[in-house]
Each structure stands twice: as structure tokens, then as C-alpha cells.
Short mmCIF file of C-alpha atoms in Angstrom, two decimals:
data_model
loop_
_atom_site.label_atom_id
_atom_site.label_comp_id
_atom_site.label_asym_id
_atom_site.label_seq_id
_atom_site.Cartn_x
_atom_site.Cartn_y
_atom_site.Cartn_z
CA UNK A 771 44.98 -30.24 -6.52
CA UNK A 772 41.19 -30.60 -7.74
CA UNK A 773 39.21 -27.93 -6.11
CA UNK A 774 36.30 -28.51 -3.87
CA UNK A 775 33.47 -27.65 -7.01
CA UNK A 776 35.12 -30.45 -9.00
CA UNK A 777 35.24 -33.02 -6.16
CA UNK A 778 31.74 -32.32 -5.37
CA UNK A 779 30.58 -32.66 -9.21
CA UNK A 780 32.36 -35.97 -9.60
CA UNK A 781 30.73 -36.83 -6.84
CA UNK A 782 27.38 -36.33 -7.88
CA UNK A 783 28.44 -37.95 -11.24
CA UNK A 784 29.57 -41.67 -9.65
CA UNK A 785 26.01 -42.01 -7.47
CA UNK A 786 22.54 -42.51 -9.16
CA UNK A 787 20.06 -40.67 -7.84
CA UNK A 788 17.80 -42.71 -5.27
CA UNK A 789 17.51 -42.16 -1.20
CA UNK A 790 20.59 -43.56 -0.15
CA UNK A 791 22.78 -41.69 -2.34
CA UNK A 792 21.15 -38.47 -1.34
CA UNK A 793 21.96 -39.21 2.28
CA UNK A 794 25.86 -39.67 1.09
CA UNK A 795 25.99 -37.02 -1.06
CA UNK A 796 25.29 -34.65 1.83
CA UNK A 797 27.52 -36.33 3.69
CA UNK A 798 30.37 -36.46 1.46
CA UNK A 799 29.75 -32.69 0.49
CA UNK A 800 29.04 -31.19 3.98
CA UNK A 801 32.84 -33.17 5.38
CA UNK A 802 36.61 -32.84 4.61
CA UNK A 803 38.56 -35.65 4.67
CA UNK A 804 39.77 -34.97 8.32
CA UNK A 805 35.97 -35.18 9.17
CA UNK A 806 35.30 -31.45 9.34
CA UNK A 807 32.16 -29.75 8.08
CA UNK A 808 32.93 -28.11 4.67
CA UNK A 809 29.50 -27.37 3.10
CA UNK A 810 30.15 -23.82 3.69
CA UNK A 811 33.68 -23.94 2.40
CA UNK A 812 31.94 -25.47 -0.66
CA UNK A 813 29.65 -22.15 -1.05
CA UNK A 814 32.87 -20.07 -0.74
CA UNK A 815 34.79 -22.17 -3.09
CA UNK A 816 36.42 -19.96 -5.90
CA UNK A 817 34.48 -21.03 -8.60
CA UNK A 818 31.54 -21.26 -6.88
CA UNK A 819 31.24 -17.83 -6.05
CA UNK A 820 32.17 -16.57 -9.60
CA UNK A 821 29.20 -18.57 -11.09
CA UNK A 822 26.66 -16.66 -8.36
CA UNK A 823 28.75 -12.88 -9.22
CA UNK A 824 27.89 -13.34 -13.09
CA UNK A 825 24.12 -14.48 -12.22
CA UNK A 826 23.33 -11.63 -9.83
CA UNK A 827 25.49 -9.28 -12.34
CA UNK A 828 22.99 -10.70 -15.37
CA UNK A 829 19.75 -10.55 -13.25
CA UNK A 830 20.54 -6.77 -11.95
CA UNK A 831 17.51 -5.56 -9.68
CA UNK A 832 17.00 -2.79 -7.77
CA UNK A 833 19.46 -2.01 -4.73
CA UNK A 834 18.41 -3.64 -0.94
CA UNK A 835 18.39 -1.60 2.09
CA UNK A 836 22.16 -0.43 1.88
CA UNK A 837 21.43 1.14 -1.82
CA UNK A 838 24.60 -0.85 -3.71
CA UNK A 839 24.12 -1.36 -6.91
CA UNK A 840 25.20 -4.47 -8.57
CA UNK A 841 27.82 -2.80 -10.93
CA UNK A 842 29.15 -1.98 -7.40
CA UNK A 843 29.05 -5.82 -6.24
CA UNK A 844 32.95 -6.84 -7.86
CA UNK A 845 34.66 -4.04 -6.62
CA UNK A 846 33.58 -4.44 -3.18
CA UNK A 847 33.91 -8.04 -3.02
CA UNK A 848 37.52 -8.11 -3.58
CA UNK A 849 37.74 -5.43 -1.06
CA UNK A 850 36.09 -6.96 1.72
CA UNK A 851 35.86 -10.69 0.48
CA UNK A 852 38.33 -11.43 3.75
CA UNK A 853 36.05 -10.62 6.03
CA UNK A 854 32.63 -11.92 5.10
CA UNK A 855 34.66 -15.15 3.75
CA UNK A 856 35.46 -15.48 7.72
CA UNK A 857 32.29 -14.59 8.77
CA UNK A 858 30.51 -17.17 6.59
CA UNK A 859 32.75 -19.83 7.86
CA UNK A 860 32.61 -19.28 11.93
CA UNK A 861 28.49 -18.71 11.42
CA UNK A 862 29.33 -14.88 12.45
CA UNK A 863 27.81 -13.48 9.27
CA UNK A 864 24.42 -11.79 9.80
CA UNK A 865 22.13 -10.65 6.81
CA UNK A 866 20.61 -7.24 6.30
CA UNK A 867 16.64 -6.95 6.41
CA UNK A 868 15.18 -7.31 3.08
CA UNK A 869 13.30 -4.29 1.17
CA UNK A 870 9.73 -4.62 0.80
CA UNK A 871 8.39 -3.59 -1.78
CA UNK A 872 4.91 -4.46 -3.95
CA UNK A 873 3.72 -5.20 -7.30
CA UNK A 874 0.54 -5.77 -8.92
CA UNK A 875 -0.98 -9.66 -9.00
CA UNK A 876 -2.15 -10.03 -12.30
CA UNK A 877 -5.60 -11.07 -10.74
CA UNK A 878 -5.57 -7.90 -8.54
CA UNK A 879 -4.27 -7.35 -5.13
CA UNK A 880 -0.82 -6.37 -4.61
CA UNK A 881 2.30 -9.12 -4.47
CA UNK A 882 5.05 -8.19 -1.45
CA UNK A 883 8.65 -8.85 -2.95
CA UNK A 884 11.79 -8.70 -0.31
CA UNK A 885 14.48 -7.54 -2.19
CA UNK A 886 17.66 -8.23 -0.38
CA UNK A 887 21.06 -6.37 -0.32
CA UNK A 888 23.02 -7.31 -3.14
CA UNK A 889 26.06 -8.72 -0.94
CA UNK A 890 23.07 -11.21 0.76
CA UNK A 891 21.80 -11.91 -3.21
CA UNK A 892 25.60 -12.84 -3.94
CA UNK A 893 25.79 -15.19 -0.62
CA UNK A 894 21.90 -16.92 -1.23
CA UNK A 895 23.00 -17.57 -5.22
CA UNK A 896 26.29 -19.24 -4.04
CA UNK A 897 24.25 -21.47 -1.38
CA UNK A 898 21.98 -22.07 -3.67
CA UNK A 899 24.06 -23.33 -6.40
CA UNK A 900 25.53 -25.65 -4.05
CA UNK A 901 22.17 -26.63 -2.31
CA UNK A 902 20.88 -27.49 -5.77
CA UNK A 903 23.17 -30.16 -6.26
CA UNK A 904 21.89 -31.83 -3.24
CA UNK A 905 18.42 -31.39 -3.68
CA UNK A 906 17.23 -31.09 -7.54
CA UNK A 907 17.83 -34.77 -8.72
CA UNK A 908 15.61 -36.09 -5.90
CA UNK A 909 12.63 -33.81 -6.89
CA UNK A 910 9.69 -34.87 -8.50
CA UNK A 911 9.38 -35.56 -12.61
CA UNK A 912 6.25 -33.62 -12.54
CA UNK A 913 7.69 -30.43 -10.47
CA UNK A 914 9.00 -27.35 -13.20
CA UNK A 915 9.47 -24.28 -11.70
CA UNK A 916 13.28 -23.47 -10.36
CA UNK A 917 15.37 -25.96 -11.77
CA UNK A 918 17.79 -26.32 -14.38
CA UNK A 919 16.49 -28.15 -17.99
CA UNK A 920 12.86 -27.64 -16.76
CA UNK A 921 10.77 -25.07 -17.82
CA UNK A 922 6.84 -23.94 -17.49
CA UNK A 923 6.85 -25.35 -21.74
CA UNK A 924 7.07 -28.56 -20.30
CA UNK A 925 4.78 -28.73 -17.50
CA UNK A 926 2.14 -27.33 -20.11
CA UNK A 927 3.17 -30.34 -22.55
CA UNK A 928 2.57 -32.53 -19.62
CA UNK A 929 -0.71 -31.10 -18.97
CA UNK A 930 -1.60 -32.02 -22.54
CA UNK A 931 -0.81 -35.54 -22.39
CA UNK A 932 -2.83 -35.96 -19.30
CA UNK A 933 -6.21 -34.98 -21.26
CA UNK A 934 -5.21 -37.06 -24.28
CA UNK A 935 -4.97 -39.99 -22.07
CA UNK A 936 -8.44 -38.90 -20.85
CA UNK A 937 -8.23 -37.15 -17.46
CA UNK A 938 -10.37 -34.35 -18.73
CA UNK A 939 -11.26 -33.09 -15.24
CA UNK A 940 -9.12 -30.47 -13.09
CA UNK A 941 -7.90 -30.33 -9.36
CA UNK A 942 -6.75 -26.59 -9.08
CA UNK A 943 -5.30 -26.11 -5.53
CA UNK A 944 -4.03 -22.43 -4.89
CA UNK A 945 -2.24 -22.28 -2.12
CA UNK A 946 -3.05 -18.58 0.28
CA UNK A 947 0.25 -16.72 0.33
CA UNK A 948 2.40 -19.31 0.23
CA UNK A 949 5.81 -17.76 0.19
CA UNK A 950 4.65 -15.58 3.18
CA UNK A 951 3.31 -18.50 5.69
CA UNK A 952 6.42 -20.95 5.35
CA UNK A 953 7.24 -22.82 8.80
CA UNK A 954 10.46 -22.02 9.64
CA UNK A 955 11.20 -24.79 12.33
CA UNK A 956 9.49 -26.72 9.78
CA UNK A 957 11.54 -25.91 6.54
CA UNK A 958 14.68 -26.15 8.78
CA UNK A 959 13.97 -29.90 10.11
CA UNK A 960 14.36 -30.84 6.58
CA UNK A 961 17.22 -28.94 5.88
CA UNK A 962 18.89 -30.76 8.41
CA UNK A 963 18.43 -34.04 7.12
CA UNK A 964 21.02 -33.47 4.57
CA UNK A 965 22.19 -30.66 5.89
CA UNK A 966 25.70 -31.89 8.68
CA UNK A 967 27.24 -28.01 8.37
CA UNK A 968 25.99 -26.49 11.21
CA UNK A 969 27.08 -23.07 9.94
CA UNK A 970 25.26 -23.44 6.54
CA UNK A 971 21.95 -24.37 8.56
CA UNK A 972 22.41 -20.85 10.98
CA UNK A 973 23.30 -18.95 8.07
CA UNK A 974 20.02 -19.78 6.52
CA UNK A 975 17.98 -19.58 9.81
CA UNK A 976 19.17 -15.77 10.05
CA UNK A 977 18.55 -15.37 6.01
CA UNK A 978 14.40 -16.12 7.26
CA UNK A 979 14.94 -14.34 10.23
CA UNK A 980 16.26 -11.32 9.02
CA UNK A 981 13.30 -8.78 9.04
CA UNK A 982 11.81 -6.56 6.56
CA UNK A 983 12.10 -3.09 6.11
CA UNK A 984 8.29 -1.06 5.71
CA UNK A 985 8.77 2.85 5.83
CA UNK A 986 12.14 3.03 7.26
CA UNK A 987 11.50 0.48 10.14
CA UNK A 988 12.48 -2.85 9.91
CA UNK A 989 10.09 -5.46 11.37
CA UNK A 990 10.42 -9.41 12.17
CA UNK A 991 9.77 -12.05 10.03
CA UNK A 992 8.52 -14.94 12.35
CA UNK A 993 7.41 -17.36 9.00
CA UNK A 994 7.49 -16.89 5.30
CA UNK A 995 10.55 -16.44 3.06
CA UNK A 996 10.36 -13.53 1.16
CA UNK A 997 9.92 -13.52 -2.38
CA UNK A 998 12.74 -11.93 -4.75
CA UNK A 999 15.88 -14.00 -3.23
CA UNK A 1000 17.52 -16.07 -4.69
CA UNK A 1001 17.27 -18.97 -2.37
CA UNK A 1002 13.78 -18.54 -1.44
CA UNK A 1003 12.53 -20.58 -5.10
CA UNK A 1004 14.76 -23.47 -4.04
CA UNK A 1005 13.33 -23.82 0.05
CA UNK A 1006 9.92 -23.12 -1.95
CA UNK A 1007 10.62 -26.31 -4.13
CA UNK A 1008 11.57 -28.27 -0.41
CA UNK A 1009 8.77 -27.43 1.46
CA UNK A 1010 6.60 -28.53 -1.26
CA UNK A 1011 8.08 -31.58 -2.18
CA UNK A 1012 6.61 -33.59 0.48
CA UNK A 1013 3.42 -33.06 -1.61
CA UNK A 1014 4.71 -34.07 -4.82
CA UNK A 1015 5.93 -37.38 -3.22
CA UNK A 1016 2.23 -37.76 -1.44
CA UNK A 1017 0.33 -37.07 -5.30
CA UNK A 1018 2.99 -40.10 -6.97
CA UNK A 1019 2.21 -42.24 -3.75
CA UNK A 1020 -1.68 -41.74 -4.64
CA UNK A 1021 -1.06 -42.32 -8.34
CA UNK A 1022 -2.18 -38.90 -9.19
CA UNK A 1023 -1.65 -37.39 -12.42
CA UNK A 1024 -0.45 -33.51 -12.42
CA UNK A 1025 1.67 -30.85 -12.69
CA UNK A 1026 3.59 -28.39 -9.99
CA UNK A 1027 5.08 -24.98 -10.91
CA UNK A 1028 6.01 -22.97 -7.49
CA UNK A 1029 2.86 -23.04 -5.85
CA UNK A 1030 0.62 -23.41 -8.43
CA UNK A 1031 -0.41 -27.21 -8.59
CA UNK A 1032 -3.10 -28.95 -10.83
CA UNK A 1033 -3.99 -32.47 -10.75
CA UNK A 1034 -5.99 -34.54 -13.64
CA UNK A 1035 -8.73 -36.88 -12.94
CA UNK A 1036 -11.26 -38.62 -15.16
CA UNK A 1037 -14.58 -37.84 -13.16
CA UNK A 1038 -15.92 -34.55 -11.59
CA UNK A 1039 -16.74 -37.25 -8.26
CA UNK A 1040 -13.28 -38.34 -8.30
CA UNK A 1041 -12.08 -34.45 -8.51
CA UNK A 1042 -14.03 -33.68 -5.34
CA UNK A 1043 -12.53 -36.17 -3.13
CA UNK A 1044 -8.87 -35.25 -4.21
CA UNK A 1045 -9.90 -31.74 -3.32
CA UNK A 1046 -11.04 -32.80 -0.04
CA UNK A 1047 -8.17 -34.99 0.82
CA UNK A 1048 -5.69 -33.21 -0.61
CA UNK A 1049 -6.24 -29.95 1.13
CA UNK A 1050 -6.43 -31.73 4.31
CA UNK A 1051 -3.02 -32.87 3.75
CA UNK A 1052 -1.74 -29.51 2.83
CA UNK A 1053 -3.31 -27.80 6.02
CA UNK A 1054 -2.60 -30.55 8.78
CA UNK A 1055 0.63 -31.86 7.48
CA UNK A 1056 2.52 -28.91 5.68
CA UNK A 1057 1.06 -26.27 7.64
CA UNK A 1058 -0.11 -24.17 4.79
CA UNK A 1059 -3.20 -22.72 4.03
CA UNK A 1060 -5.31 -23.66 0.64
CA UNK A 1061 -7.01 -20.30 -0.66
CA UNK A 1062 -10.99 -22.15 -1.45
CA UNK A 1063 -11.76 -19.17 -3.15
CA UNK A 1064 -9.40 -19.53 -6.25
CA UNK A 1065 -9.52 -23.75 -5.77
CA UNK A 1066 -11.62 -26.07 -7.87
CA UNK A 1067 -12.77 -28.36 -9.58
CA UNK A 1068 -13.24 -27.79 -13.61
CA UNK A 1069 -12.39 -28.95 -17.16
CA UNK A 1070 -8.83 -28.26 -18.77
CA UNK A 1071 -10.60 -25.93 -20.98
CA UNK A 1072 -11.43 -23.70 -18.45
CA UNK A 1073 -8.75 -23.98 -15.90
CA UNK A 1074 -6.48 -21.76 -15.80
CA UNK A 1075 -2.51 -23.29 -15.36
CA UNK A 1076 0.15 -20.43 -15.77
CA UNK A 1077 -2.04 -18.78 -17.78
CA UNK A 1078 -2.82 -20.83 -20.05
CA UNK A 1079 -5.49 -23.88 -20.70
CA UNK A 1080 -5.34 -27.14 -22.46
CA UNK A 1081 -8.20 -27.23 -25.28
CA UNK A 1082 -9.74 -30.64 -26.61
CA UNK A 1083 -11.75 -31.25 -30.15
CA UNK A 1084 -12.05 -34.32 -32.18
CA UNK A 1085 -9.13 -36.08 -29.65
CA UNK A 1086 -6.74 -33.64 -30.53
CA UNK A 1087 -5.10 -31.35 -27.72
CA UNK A 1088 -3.67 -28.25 -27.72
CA UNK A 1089 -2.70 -25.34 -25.41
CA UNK A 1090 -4.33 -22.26 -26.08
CA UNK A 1091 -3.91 -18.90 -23.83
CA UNK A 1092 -6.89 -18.64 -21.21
CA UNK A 1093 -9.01 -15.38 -21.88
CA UNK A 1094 -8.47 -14.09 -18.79
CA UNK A 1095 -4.46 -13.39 -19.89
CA UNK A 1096 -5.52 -12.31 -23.09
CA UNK A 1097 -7.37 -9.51 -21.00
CA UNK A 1098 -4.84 -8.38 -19.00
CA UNK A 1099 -2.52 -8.17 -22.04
CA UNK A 1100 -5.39 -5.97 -23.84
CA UNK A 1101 -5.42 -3.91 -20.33
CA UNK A 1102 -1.72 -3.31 -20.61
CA UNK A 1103 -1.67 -2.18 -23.99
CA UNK A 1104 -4.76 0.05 -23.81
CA UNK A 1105 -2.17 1.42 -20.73
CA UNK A 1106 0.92 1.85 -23.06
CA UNK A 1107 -1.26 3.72 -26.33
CA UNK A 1108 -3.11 5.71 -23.95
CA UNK A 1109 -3.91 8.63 -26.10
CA UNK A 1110 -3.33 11.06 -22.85
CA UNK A 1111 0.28 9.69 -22.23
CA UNK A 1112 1.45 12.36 -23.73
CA UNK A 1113 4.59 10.91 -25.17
CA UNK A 1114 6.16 10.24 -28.96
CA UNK A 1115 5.08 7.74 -31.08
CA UNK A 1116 8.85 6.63 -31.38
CA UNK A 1117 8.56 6.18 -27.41
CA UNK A 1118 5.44 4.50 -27.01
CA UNK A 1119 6.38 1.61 -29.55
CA UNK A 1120 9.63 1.45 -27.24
CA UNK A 1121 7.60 0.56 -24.14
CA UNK A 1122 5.66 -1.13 -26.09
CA UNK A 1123 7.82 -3.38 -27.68
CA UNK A 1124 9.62 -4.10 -24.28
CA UNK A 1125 6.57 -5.59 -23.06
CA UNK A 1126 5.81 -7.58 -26.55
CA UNK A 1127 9.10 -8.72 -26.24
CA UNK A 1128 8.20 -10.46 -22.88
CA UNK A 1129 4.54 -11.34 -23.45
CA UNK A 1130 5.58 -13.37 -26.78
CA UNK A 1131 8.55 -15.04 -24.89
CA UNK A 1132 6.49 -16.65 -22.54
CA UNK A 1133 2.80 -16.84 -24.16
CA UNK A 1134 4.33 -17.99 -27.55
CA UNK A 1135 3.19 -21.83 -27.19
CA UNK A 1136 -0.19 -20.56 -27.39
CA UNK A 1137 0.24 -18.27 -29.64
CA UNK A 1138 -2.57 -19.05 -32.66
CA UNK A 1139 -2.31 -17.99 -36.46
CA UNK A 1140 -5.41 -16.45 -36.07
CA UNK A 1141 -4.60 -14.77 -32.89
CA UNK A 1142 -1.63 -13.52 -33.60
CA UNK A 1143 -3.31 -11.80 -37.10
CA UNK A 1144 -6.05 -10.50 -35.15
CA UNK A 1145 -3.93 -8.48 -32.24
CA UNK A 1146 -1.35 -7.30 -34.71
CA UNK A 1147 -4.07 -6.08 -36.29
CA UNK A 1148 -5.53 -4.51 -33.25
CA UNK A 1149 -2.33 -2.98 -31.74
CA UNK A 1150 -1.90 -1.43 -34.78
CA UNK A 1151 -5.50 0.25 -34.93
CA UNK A 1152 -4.85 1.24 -31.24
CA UNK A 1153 -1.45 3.35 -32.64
CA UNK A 1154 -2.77 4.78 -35.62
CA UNK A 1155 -5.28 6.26 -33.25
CA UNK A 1156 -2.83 7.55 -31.03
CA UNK A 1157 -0.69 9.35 -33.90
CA UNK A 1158 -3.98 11.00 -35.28
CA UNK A 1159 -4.67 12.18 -31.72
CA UNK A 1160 -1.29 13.88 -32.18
CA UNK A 1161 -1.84 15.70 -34.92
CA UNK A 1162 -4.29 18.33 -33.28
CA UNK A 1163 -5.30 20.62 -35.74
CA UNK A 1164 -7.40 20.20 -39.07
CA UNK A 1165 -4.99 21.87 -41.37
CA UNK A 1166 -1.99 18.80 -39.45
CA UNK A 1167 -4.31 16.32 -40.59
CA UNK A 1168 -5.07 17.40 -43.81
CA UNK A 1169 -1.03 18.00 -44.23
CA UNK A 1170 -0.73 14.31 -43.74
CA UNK A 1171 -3.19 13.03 -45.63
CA UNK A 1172 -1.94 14.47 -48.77
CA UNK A 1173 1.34 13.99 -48.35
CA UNK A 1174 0.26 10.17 -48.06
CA UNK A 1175 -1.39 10.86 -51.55
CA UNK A 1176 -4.72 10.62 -50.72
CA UNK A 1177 -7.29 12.62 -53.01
CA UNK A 1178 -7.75 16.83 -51.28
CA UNK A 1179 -11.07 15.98 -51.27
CA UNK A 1180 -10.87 13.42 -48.72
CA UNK A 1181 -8.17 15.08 -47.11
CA UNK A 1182 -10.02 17.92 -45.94
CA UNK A 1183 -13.63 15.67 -45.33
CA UNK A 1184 -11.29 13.41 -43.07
CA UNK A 1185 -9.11 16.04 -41.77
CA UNK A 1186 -12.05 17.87 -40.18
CA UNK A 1187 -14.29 15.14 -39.29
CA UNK A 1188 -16.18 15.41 -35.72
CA UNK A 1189 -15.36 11.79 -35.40
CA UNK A 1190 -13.23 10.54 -32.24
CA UNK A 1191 -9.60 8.65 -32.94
CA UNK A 1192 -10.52 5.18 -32.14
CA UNK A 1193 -13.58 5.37 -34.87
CA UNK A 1194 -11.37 7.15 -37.82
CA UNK A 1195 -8.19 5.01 -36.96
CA UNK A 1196 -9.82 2.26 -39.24
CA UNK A 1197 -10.77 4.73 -42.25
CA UNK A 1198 -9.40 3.14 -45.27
CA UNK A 1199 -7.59 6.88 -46.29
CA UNK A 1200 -5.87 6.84 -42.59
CA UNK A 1201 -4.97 3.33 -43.12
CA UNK A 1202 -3.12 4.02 -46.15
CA UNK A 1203 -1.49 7.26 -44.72
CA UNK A 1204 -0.30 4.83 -42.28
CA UNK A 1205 0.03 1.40 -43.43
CA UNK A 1206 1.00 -2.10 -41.83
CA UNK A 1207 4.82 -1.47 -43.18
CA UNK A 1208 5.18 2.11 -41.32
CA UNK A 1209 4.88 0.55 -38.22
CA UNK A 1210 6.55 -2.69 -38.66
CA UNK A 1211 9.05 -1.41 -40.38
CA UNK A 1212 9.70 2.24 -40.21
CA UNK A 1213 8.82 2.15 -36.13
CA UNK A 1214 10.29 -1.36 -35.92
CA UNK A 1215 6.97 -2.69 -34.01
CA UNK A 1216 7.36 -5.82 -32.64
CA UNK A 1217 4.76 -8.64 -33.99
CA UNK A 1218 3.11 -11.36 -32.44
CA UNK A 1219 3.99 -14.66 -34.57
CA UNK A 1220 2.85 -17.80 -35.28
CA UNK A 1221 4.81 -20.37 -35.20
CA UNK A 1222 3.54 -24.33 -35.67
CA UNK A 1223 4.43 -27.08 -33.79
#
């Protein structure tokens, strides 16, 4: 007996992806041969489910409003699986109000996240693994954020390929809070175009309509989906799809990732009336708001597309990391070496290296031979300073210097010099005491690479 996962895939296998075979997919996956609804039975399925336990299990996160962790999730699942198996089916279950909580925007401000209960994570992975299916194949080429095989590399190599063929002018739109001002009766409408299971489209009505919890009271949520679900990045990708199909109708040139969109043209003229036009279309059809303040009209060199921008020079391209991310990376490691942290040298190259880890998986494209020389170099300077901070007396400092073999002399000159850490950290003696390989090697420092196309 082939379970309801494998039916669906083969499925989606036989038909090729155009607008009449998205209509029958839905069809075929929201109704049982007997002509019931069974898109919900579909989320449930078995396998289904065990695919969405090992994501949330991988991603972790903090706890929701109920404070279960996710090492917690299996165990309670098989206890209570019956139940909320039942209640997913006769559109009984309700979810909890998400968590607020808020993180820094790397452009300042403050970022709300809704962090659900992890039962509710479990239940929005499952739906969306099976929503997915439906939905990713008829999404745009040029739209990268959210789906499988697609990734923000390729929306960058994209980006390139539109200035080599000599759009070398910039339509940034930023859309104003975008996750927080989604329509509901809006997003729903097109959920039910595909959507027949009646008890998929109220389980995802109360999943927007659950509430947030601020301080210990829980208030409505009459638009928006919040961000840190695991559905929400899919609906995100739904809502704006109608503009990805109205920038190929135009002819447009560009490149989506969530909500950040930028679209190439050849003149600064021709860039103004996109603007114009497109943000009408965006406020009077879509119902969302485009932020002016952060939307414009520039050169690839100095707009700024997930943090990076596209250089040009003797028509050759390349994508380079836009100073103001090279910035806040210098702000966040001038945070971590913070000589008044008051922690080991051992620990700060932990935290540090946590963070390298992350900044060089996702900067790395853009990551220069030069660059990457220079701010090794630098975050290297920045710890020697910090370790001769720690040594607080004269007679420590001397005491390392000679051990380092480094002349008594110029031990005790350097030792008991008036000068601050950040000027003696690039003495030549001090350098020696602490070379390149100590850190690299001895404090297993993570190092920005290069590494050429």
C-alpha cells in the first residue's frame, strides 16, 4: 500500500509545471479517492511528520510560551500524537500565541521575532513541507529566498549578469515591515485557490490569528505573520509572488530574496519610472507599504543587495561586500575583544570564532585576497591588545617578554611603557612575543580566506 507522501511525489513527478497542472495538483493532493479532502491527512502522513521532527530537532530555538524545549518535542509527541492528530483533522486544533521577542536590525532599530511553541513549529514545518510541493515549482526563476536548491549565492550571481549585460542602474524597493502588515483575507484568498481542504485553510487562519504574547499578556494579531515560524517564509514567498509575475510581465530584469527586491535598468530616467510604477503597484494592489526612505535609485556599486554590491571595471564584474557590512562586522568584533569584557583569552577567541564561523559562511563570495589579509591582520592586532591589557603589572609584562626571548633591555623599556594597548599591540617585540602562529594555531583562531572563483 503506497503511502500518501509517495502518491503525492509521483504525482508531482508525472505533471510539468505550468498553470493547469498546479490547479490539479491541488486537487489531486487536497482529495481521496472517495472524493474526501485529504490535504491535512497529507500533513499528518507518517513520513511527513518525521521529516518536520528532525528539522525543528536540527534548527533548536528557544522554547514558545509553554517553555518545551525541543529535546522534549519526541517524547511528547508519541504521548499525545492521538489527540492533536484528531484535532488537526476535524479543524479543532487551536495554536498557542507566539513569543515576542526582539533583535537588533543590522541598520538599527529593533526586529520583532514570534517564536512559536514548539508543538505549533512541528505542525507549521509539516504544512509547510507539504504546501511547498504545491507552490515552489510555480514561483518565479528570479525569486531565492525559502526554497529548496536556491540560495542568496545565486541571486547575487544573477545580479552580476544583469550589469554585464549592461543594466548598470538600480531599482531598490524596501518594503516597511513587511512580515508585520500582511493581509490576512488577502493571503487567504490565494490560499484558497489551491487550497480544497477546508481544515488546512482554518488551521492556518488561526496560525495568523493566534496573538502574541508582550509582558505576560497576549494581544491580537489582526495582519502580519510573525517572523520566526516556520511557515511564515513560505506565505511570505505567496504574497509576493504576484509581484514577481507583474516584473516578468514588464520585462524587468531583477532579483527577489524575502522582501528585499532589486531591479536592473540601463538609464537613471528609466529607474525613476519603475520606482514610480512599481510602488504604486505594491501599495494599491498588494496592500503593502514601500519604506521611501531606504528605496532608490543608484548604481550596483553602491546598492546595497543582502549586503553585498556588484562592482564593475574594464567589463569585468564582480561581487564585493558593501562597506556598510564590513562596518558592522568591525562593530561586532570591537564588541567581542573589548578590553573591559573581562573574560579569558581562550574565551574570547570562542565567541569569536562562533561569529567568524557565520560571517565567512555567508560573506565568503565576497571575500577578497586582500581583504581577507588585511582583517586577519587586524583581528589579530585587536587580540594582542587585549592579552597585553591582561597582563596588568610591569614586572607580568616584562615576564613575557623575555620568556618570548626578546632582549631585557627591551623587555623592561616595553614592559613599562606609558603607552595604551591598541598603540603597543603593533610593537615589533610584542608581535614576536605573540606571533601570527599563537593565535592561529595555539588559540585555533578562525581566519578569513580567500578563495577564487
Amino acid at each position: 500500500m503506497k503511502t500518501v507522501q509517495m502518491h503525492m511525489e509521483l504525482e508531482l513527478g508525472r505533471i510539468m509545471p505550468n498553470s493547469d497542472s498546479v490547479d490539479f495538483i491541488a486537487t489531486r493532493l487536497c482529495e481521496s479517492p472517495t472524493g474526501d479532502n485529504r490535504l491535512m491527512e497529507s500533513i499528518c502522513e507518517r513520513e511527513n511528520m518525521r521529516r518536520a521532527l528532525k528539522r525543528v530537532q536540527k534548527n533548536k530555538g528557544a522554547p514558545g510560551i509553554d517553555g518545551m524545549e525541543t529535546s522534549q518535542l519526541p517524547e511528547y509527541m508519541r504521548d499525545n500524537w492521538h489527540w492533536i492528530k484528531t484535532a488537526l483533522l476535524t479543524g479543532a486544533y487551536c495554536p498557542l500565541p507566539v513569543l515576542r521577542t526582539e533583535i537588533k536590525k543590522p541598520d538599527g532599530g529593533m526586529r520583532p521575532l514570534g517564536i512559536p511553541a514548539v508543538v505549533d513549529r512541528l505542525i507549521q514545518q509539516a504544512t509547510m513541507q507539504v504546501l511547498q510541493s504545491i507552490w515552489d515549482h510555480t514561483f518565479s526563476e528570479y525569486s531565492y529566498a525559502f526554497r529548496p536548491k536556491r540560495s542568496q549565492a545565486m541571486a547575487l550571481e544573477h545580479c552580476n549578469k544583469c550589469v554585464e549585460a549592461g543594466y548598470t542602474y538600480t531599482v531598490d524597493i524596501d518594503l516597511a515591515k513587511f512580515f508585520d502588515r500582511i493581509n490576512h483575507d488577502r493571503l487567504m484568498s490565494l490560499l484558497a485557490r489551491r487550497i480544497a481542504d477546508k481544515q488546512v485553510l482554518i488551521y492556518i487562519r488561526r496560525c495568523l490569528q493566534s496573538g502574541v504574547m508582550i509582558g505576560g499578556l497576549v494581544e491580537p494579531t489582526p495582519e502580519g505573520t510573525p517572523q520566526g515560524g516556520p511557515l511564515s517564509p513560505l506565505l511570505s514567498n505567496i504574497v509576493l509572488d504576484e509581484l514577481d509575475k507583474e516584473l516578468e510581465k514588464r520585462g524587468l530584469h531583477f532579483a527577489r530574496y524575502a522582501d528585499d527586491c532589486v531591479i536592473y535598468v540601463r538609464s537613471k530616467r528609466a529607474g525613476d519610472r519603475v520606482m514610480r510604477s512599481v510602488s504604486r503597484f505594491i501599495t494599491r494592489k498588494l496592500k503593502l507599504q514601500v519604506n521611501e526612505a531606504k528605496s532608490s535609485v543608484s548604481r550596483p556599486w553602491y546598492s546595497k543587495f543582502l549586503g553585498f554590491s556588484v562592482t564593475r571595471y574594464m567589463g569585468h564584474t564582480r561581487t564585493v561586500i558593501h562597506d556598510k557590512s564590513l562596518v558592522r562586522f568591525r562593530e561586532k568584533v570591537r564588541e567581542l575583544t573589548a578590553r573591559k569584557r573581562g573574560r579569558s583569552i581562550g574565551q574570547v577567541v570562542r565567541e569569536l570564532n562562533e561569529y567568524l564561523r557565520g560571517w565567512i559562511g555567508y560573506y565568503r563570495i565576497g571575500i577578497s585576497k586582500t581583504l581577507a589579509h588585511t582583517l586577519n591582520q587586524w583581528i589579530r592586532r585587536r587580540l594582542r591588545a587585549y592579552i597585553w591589557k591582561q597582563w596588568p603589572l610591569p614586572k607580568t609584562k616584562v615576564r613575557e617578554l623575555r620568556a618570548a626571548g626578546i632582549a631585557d633591555k627591551w623587555a623592561k623599556i616595553l614592559g613599562n611603557t606609558r603607552k595604551g594597548p591598541w598603540r603597543i599591540s603593533r610593537n615589533p617585540n610584542l608581535i614576536h612575543t605573540l606571533p601570527d602562529r599563537y593565535f592561529n594555531l595555539h588559540l585555533g583562531l578562525v581566519l578569513l580566506d580567500y578563495r577564487p572563483a
